[in-house]
Coordinates of C-alpha atoms in Angstrom, one line a residue:
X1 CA 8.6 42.7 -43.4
X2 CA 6.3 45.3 -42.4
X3 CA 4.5 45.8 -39.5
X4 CA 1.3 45.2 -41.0
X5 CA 1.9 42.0 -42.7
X6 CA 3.7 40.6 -39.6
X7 CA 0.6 41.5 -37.7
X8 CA -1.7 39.8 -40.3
X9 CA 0.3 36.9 -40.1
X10 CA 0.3 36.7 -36.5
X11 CA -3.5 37.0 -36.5
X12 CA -4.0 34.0 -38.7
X13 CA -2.2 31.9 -36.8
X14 CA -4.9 31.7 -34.4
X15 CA -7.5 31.9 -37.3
X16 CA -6.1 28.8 -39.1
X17 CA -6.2 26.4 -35.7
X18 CA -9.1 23.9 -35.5
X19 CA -11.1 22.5 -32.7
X20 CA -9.7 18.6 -31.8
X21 CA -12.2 16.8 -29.5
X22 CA -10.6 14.9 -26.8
X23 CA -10.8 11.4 -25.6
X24 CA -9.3 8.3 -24.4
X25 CA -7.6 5.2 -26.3
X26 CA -6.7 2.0 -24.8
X27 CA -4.5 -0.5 -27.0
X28 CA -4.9 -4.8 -26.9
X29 CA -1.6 -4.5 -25.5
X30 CA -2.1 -2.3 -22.6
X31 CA -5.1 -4.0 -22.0
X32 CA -3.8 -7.5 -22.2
X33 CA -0.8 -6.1 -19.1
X34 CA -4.0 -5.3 -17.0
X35 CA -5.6 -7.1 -14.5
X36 CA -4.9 -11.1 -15.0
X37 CA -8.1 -12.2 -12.3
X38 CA -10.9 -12.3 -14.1
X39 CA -13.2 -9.4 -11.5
X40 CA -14.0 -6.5 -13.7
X41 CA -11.0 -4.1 -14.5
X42 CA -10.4 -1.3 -17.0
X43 CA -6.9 -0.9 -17.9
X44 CA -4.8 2.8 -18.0
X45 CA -5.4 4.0 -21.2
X46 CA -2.5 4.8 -23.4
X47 CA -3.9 8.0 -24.4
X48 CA -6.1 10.3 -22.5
X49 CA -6.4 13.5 -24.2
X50 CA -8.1 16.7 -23.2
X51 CA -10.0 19.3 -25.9
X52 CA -7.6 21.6 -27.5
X53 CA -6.8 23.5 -30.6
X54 CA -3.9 22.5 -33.2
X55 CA -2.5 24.7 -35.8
X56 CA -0.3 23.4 -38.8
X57 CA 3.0 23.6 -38.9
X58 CA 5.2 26.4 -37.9
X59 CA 6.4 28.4 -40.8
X60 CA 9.4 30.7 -41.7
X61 CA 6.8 33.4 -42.3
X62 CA 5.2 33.0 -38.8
X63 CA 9.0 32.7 -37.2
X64 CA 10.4 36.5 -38.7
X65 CA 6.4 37.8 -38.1
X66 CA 6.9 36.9 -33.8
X67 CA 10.3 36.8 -33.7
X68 CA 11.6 39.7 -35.4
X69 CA 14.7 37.5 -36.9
X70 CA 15.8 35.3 -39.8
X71 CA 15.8 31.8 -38.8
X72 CA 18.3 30.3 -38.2
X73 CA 20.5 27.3 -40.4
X74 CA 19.6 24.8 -38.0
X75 CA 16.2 24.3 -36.8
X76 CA 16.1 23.2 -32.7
X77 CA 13.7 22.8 -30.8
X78 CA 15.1 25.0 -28.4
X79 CA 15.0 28.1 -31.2
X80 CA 10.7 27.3 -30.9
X81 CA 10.1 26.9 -26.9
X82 CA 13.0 29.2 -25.9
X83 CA 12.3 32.5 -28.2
X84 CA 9.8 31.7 -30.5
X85 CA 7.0 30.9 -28.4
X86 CA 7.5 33.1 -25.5
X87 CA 7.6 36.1 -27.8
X88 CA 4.2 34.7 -29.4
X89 CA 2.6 34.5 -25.8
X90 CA 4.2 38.2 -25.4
X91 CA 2.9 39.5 -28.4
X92 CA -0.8 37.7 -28.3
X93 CA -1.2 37.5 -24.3
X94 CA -2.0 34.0 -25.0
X95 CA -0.2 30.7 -23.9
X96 CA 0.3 29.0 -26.8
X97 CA 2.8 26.0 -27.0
X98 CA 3.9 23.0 -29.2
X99 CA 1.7 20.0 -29.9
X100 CA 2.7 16.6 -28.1
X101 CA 3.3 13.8 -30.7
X102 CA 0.2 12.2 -29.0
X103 CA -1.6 15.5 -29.6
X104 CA -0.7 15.5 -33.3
X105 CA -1.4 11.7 -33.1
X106 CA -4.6 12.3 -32.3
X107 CA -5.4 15.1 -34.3
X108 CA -4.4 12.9 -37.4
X109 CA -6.5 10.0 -36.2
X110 CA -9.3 12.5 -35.9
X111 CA -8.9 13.8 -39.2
X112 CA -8.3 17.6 -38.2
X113 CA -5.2 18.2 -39.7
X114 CA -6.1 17.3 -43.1
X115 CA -7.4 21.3 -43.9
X116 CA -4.7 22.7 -42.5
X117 CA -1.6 21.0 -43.9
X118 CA -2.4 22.2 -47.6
X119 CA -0.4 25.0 -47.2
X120 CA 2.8 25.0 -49.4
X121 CA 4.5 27.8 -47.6
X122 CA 8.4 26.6 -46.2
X123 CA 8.2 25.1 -42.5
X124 CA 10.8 25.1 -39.9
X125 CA 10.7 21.8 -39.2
X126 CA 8.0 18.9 -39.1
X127 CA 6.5 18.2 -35.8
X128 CA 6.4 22.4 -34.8
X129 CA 2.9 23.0 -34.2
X130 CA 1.1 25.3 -32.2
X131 CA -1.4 23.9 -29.3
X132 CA -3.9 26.2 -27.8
X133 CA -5.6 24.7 -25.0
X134 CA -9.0 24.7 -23.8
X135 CA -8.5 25.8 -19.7
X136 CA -10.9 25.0 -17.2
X137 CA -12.3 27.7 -14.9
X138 CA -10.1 28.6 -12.2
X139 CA -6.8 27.3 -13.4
X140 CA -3.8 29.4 -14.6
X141 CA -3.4 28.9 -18.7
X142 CA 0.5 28.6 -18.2
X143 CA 0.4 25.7 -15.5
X144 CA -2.0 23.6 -17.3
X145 CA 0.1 24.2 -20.0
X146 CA 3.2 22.9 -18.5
X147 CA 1.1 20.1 -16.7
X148 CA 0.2 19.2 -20.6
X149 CA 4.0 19.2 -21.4
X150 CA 5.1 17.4 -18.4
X151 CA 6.1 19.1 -15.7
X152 CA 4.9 17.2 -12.4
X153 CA 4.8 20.5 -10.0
X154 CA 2.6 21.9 -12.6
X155 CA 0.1 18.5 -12.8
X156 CA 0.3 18.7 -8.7
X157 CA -1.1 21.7 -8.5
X158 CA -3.8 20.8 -10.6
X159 CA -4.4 17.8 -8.9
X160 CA -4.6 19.6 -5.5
X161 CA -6.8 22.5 -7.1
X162 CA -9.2 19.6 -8.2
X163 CA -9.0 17.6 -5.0
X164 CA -11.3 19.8 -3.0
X165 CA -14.4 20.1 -5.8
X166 CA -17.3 18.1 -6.6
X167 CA -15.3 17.3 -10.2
X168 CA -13.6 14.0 -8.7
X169 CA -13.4 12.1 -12.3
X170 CA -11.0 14.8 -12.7
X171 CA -8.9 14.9 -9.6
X172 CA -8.3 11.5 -10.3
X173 CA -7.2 11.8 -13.8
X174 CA -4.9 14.3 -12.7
X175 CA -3.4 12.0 -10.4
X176 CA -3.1 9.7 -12.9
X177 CA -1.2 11.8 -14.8
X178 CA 1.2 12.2 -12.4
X179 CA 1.9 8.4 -11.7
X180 CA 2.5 8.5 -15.7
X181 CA 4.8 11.4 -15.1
X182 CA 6.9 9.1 -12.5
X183 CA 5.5 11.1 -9.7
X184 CA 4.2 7.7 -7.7
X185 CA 2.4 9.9 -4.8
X186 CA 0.2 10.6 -7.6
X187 CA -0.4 6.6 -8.2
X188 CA -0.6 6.3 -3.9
X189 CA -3.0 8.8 -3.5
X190 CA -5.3 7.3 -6.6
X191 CA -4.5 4.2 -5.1
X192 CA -6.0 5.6 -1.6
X193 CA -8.9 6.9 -3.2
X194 CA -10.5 3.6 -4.4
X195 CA -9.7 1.7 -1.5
X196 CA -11.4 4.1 0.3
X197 CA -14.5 2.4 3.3
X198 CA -17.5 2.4 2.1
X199 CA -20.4 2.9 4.5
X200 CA -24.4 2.2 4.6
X201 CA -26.4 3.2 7.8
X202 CA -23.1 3.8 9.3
X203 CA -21.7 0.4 8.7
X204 CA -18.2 -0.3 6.7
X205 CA -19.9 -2.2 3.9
X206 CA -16.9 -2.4 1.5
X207 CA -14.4 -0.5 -0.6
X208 CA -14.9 2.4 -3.5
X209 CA -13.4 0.0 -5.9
X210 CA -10.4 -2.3 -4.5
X211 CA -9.1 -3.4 -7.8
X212 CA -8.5 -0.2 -9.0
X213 CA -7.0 0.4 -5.7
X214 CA -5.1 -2.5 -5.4
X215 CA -3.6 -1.4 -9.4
X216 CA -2.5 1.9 -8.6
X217 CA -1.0 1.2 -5.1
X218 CA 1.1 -1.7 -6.4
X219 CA 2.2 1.2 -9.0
X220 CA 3.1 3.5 -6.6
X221 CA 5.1 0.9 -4.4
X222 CA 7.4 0.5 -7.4
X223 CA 8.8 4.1 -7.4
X224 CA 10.9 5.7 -4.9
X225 CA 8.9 6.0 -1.2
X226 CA 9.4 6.9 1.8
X227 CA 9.4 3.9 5.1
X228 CA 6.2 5.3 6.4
X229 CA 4.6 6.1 3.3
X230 CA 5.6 2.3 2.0
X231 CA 4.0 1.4 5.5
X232 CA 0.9 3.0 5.0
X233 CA 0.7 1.9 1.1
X234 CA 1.5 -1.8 2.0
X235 CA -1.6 -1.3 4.7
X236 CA -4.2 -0.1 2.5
X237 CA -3.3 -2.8 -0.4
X238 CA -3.2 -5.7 1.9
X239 CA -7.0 -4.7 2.4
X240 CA -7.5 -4.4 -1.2
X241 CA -5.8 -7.8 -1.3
X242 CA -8.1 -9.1 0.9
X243 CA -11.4 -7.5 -0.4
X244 CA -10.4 -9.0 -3.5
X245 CA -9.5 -12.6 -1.9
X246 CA -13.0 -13.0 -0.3
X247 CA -15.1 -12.4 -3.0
X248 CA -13.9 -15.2 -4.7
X249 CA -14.0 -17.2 -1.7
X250 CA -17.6 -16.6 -0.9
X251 CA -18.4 -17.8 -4.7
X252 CA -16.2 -20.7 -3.9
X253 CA -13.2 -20.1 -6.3
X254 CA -10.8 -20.9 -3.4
X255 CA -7.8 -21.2 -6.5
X256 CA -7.9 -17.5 -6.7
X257 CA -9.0 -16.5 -3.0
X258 CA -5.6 -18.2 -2.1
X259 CA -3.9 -16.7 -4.1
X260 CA -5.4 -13.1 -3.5
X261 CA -4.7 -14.3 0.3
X262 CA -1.4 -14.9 -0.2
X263 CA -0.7 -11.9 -2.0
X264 CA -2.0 -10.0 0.7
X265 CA -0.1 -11.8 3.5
X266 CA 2.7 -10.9 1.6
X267 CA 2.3 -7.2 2.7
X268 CA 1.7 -8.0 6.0
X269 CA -2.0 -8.1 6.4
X270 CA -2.8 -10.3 9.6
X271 CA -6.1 -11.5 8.4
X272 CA -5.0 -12.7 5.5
X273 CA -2.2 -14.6 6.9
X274 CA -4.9 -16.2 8.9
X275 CA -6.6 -17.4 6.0
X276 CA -3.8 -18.6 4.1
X277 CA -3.5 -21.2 7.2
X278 CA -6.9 -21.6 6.8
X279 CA -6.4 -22.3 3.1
X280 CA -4.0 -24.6 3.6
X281 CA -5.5 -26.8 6.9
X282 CA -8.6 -27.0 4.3
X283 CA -7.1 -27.7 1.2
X284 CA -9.5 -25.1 -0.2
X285 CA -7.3 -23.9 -3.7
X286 CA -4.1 -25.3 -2.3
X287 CA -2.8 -28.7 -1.1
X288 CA -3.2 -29.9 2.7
X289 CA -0.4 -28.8 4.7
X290 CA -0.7 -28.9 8.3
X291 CA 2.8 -27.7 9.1
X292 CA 2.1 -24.6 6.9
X293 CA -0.9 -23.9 8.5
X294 CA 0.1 -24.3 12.2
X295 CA 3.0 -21.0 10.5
X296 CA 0.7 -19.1 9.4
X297 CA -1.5 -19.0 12.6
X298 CA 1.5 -18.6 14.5
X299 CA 2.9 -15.7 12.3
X300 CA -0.8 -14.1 12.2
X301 CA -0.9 -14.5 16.4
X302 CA 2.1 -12.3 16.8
X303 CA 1.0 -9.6 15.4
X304 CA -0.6 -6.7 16.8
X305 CA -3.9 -7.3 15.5
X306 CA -4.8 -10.6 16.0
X307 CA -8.0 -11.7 16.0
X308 CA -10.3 -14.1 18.4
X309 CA -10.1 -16.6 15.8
X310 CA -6.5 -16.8 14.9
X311 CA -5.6 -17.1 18.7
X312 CA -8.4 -20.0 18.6
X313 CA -6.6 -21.6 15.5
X314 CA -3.5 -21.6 17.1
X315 CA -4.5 -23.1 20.2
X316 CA -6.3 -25.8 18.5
X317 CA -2.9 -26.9 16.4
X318 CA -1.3 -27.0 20.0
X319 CA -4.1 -28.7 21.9
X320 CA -4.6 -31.6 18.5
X321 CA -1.0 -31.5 17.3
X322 CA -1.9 -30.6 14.5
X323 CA 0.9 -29.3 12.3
X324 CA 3.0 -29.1 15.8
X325 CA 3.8 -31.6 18.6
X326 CA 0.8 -31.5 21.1
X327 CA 1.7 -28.9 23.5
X328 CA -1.4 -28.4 26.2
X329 CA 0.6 -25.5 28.2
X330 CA 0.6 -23.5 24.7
X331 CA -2.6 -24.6 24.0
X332 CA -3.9 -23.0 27.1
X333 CA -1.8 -19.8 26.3
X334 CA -3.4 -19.1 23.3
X335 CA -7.0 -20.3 24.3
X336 CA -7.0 -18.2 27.6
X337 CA -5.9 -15.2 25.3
X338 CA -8.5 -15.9 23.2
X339 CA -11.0 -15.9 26.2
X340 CA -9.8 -12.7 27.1
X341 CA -11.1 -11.3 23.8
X342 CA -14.7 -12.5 25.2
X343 CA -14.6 -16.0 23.3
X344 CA -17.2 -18.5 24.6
X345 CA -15.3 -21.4 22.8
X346 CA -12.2 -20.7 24.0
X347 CA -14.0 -20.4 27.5
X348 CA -15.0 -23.5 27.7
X349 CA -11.7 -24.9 26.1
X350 CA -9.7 -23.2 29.4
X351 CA -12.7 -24.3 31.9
X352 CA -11.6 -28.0 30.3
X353 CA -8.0 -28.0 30.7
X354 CA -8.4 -26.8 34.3
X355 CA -10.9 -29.5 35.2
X356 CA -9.4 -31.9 33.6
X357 CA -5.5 -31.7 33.4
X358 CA -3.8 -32.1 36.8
X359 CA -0.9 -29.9 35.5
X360 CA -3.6 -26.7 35.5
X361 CA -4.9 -26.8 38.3
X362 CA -3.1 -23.7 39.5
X363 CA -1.7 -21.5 36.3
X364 CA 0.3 -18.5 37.3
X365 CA 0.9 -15.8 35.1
X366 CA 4.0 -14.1 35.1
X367 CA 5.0 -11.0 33.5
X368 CA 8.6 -10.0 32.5
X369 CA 10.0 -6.4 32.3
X370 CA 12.8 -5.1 31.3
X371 CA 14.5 -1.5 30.9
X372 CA 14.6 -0.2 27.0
X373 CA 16.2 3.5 26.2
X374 CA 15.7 4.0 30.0
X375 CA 12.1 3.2 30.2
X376 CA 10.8 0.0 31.7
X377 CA 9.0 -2.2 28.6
X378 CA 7.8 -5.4 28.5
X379 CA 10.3 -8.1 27.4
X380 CA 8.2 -9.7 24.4
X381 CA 10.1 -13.0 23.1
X382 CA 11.8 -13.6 26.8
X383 CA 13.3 -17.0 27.8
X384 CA 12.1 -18.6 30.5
X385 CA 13.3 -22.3 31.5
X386 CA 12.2 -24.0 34.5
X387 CA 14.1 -26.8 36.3
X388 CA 13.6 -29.3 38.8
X389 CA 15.8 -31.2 40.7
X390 CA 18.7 -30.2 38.4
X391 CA 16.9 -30.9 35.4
X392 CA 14.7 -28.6 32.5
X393 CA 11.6 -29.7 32.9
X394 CA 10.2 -26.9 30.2
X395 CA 10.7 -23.9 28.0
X396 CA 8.9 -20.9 26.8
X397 CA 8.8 -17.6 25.3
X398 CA 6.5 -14.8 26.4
X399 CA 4.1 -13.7 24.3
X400 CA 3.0 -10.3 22.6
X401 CA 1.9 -9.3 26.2
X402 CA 5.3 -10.2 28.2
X403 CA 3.3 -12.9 29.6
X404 CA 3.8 -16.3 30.5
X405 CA 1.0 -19.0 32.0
X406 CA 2.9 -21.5 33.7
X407 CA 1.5 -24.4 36.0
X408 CA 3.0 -27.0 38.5
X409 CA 5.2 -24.5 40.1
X410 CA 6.6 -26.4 43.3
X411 CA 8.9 -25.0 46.0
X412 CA 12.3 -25.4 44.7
X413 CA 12.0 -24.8 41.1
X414 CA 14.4 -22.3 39.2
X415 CA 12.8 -19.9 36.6
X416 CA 15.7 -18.6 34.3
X417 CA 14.9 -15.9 32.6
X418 CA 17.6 -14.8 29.7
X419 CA 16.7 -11.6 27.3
X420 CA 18.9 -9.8 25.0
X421 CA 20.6 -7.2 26.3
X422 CA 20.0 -7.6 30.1
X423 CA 21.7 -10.1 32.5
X424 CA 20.8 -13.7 32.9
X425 CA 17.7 -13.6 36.4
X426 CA 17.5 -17.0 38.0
X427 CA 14.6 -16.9 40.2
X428 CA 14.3 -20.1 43.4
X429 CA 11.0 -20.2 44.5
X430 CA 11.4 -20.8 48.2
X431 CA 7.5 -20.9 49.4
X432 CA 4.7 -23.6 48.9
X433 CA 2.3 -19.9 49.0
X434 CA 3.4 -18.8 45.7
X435 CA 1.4 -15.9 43.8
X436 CA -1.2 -16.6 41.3
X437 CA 0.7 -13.5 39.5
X438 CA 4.4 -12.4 39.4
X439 CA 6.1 -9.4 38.0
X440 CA 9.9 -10.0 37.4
X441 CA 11.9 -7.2 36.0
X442 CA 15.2 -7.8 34.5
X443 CA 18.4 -5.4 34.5
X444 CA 20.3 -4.0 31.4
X445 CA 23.9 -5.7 31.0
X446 CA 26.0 -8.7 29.9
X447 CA 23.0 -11.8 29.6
X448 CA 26.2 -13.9 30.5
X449 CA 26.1 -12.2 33.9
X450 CA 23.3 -13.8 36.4
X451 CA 21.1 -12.6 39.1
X452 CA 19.7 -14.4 41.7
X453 CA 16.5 -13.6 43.3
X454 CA 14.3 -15.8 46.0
X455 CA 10.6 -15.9 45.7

């Protein structure tokens, strides 16, 4: 072949190529795995497909014109990507590469190959065709070629290149891609971008779209993550969860707020565990159930960031026995902490148990320490029993604080205070002029092994 033809040859591959307008295609069966609530949502589509050009297929003319050699007896598709199209990118100075089946799928759909298949010259194989793509301004041709193939470094750098512009409809495509890839940081940081705040006036007013967000961070929390980014991801979907749950409570559709409530209690958001008590003290989209509300306040009042009104909830299931046996010393825990938090309610509530119930007239608090890694910590979740005259009289646990609030202390009651990991303190309290507040610290060792201390 001479060097003329294979040069004319060459030329028309990129002559014979046609324009393929791109777009997005969403099947009843994608859509029907979407969103089962019934708030607005747009399922992934199936195919999302950029402008580009297509060429037909690949013949033996166009393989000896670039390659310089026969073809060989059996037709790979290593022979095309591995010699025969970086000797075409060589030759031209262009990055060509071969069509996608969705590519030629669409192309098909769209009609464009129709002209271009006529051709009765002998192919290499069906399915080699040429793709020239259309790149935007300020990307490299040959990673937004390998992004379109499938390589995930190559759709993160896109990503990042588009993260910091004003085109965001394409950052998050990008990241889209790169969930569909298997790259789920691409699905978490989607994910994070719709459950972004959303302010007016400087007040949180919402989030940039929380079913979206709730979508693509349950997608990412499927792959392979690490602890803290799992962590973080459970965090922001909880308040997607939530988002989600109140609208349909504040319209009333308590079937679905409970479940959007639970689902968010699930990942560990607080105020949704709260409300899933509430839910079920209400019988609003569930069945009454005291005892699993009186759990749910007490899970959502350990954690660290309990509200005023799950503190208040809890200490009303103590002070009514509701869900629990009436219990006016953890009632008075819960409301004082409540207080603390500036609650006028809860106020009044301690004012009452003071005036009223002899066995608060003088509440103590006592706070326990004890030595963790060599640093002195507060001993959440201590054991503290109190005996009289030989007997237990009570028992309690501090709270989240290291706290106790304990009344009726007389002169020669033992407090026993056992915590894992550090010896057994028994504490005599020797005095009528005991402290309204006491700081016991604890010692590292065998809890079978007991110290005695006189107050």
């Amino acid at each position: 072949m001479s060097q003329a033809t294979r040069d004319k040859i060459i030329r028309s591959l990129e002559q014979e190529m046609v324009f393929v307008k791109g777009g997005t295609y969403t099947s009843p069966e994608t859509a029907a795995k979407g969103f089962t609530g019934t708030l607005s949502y747009t399922p992934d589509p199936d195919i999302e497909m950029d402008d580009f050009y297509i060429g037909h297929h690949i013949t033996l003319d166009e393989w000896e014109a670039v390659t310089g050699f026969t073809m060989p007896s059996t037709t790979i598709t290593w022979n095309v990507n591995g010699l025969f199209i970086p000797a075409l990118n060589r030759i031209t100075g262009k990055v060509y590469r071969l069509a996608t089946d969705e590519e030629t799928q669409w192309a098909s759909n769209e009609g464009k190959l129709n002209g271009i298949d006529k051709s009765s010259r002998p192919i290499l194989s069906p399915g080699f065709r040429l793709v020239l793509d259309i790149v935007p301004s300020g990307l490299d041709a040959k990673t937004y070629a390998d992004a379109k193939l499938g390589n995930i470094d190559a759709a993160k750098k896109i990503s990042d290149f588009y993260e910091s512009t004003d085109n965001q409809e394409a950052y998050r495509k990008w990241l889209r891609r790169r969930g569909k890839m298997g790259d789920m940081t691409g699905y978490a940081k989607l994910g994070e971008v719709y459950s972004r705040p959303v302010y007016i006036n400087g007040e949180k007013s919402g989030l940039v779209d929380p079913i979206k967000g709730e979508h693509y961070l349950s997608l990412a929390l499927t792959g392979h993550i690490s602890s803290s980014e799992e962590k973080l991801l459970k965090k922001q979907l909880g308040e997607c969860r939530l988002y989600i749950a109140w609208k349909y409570y504040n319209i009333k559709d308590y079937a679905n707020a409970f479940r959007w409530f639970d689902s968010a209690a699930k990942v560990g958001n607080t105020e949704a565990i709260n409300m899933v008590g509430v839910c079920y003290y209400d019988g609003k989209g569930t069945s009454k159930d005291y005892t699993k509300a009186f759990k749910n306040f007490e899970l959502a009042a350990s954690q660290p960031d309990a509200s005023v009104s799950i503190f208040s909830n809890l200490a009303s299931c103590y002070y009514n026995g509701t869900g629990t046996e009436k219990d006016m010393y953890a009632a008075e825990i819960w409301y004082r902490k409540a207080a603390e938090m500036g609650d006028e309610a809860a106020k009044e509530m301690v004012k009452r148990l003071t005036r009223h119930t002899i066995t608060f007239s003088t509440t103590r608090t006592i706070t326990v320490y004890c030595k963790w890694k060599g640093k002195r910590d507060l001993a959440i979740g201590c054991t503290l029993l109190i005996y009289r005259d030989g007997k237990q009289i009570y028992g309690m646990a501090s709270d989240i604080d290291g706290k106790y609030y304990v009344s009726d202390l007389q002169k020669g009651d033992i407090l026993e205070f056992s915590y894992v990991k550090h010896k057994t303190k028994r504490v005599k309290i020797t005095s009528n002029n005991i402290p309204e507040k006491l700081d016991i610290k604890l010692s590292p060792g065998d809890h079978e092994k007991i110290e005695y201390e006189n107050l």
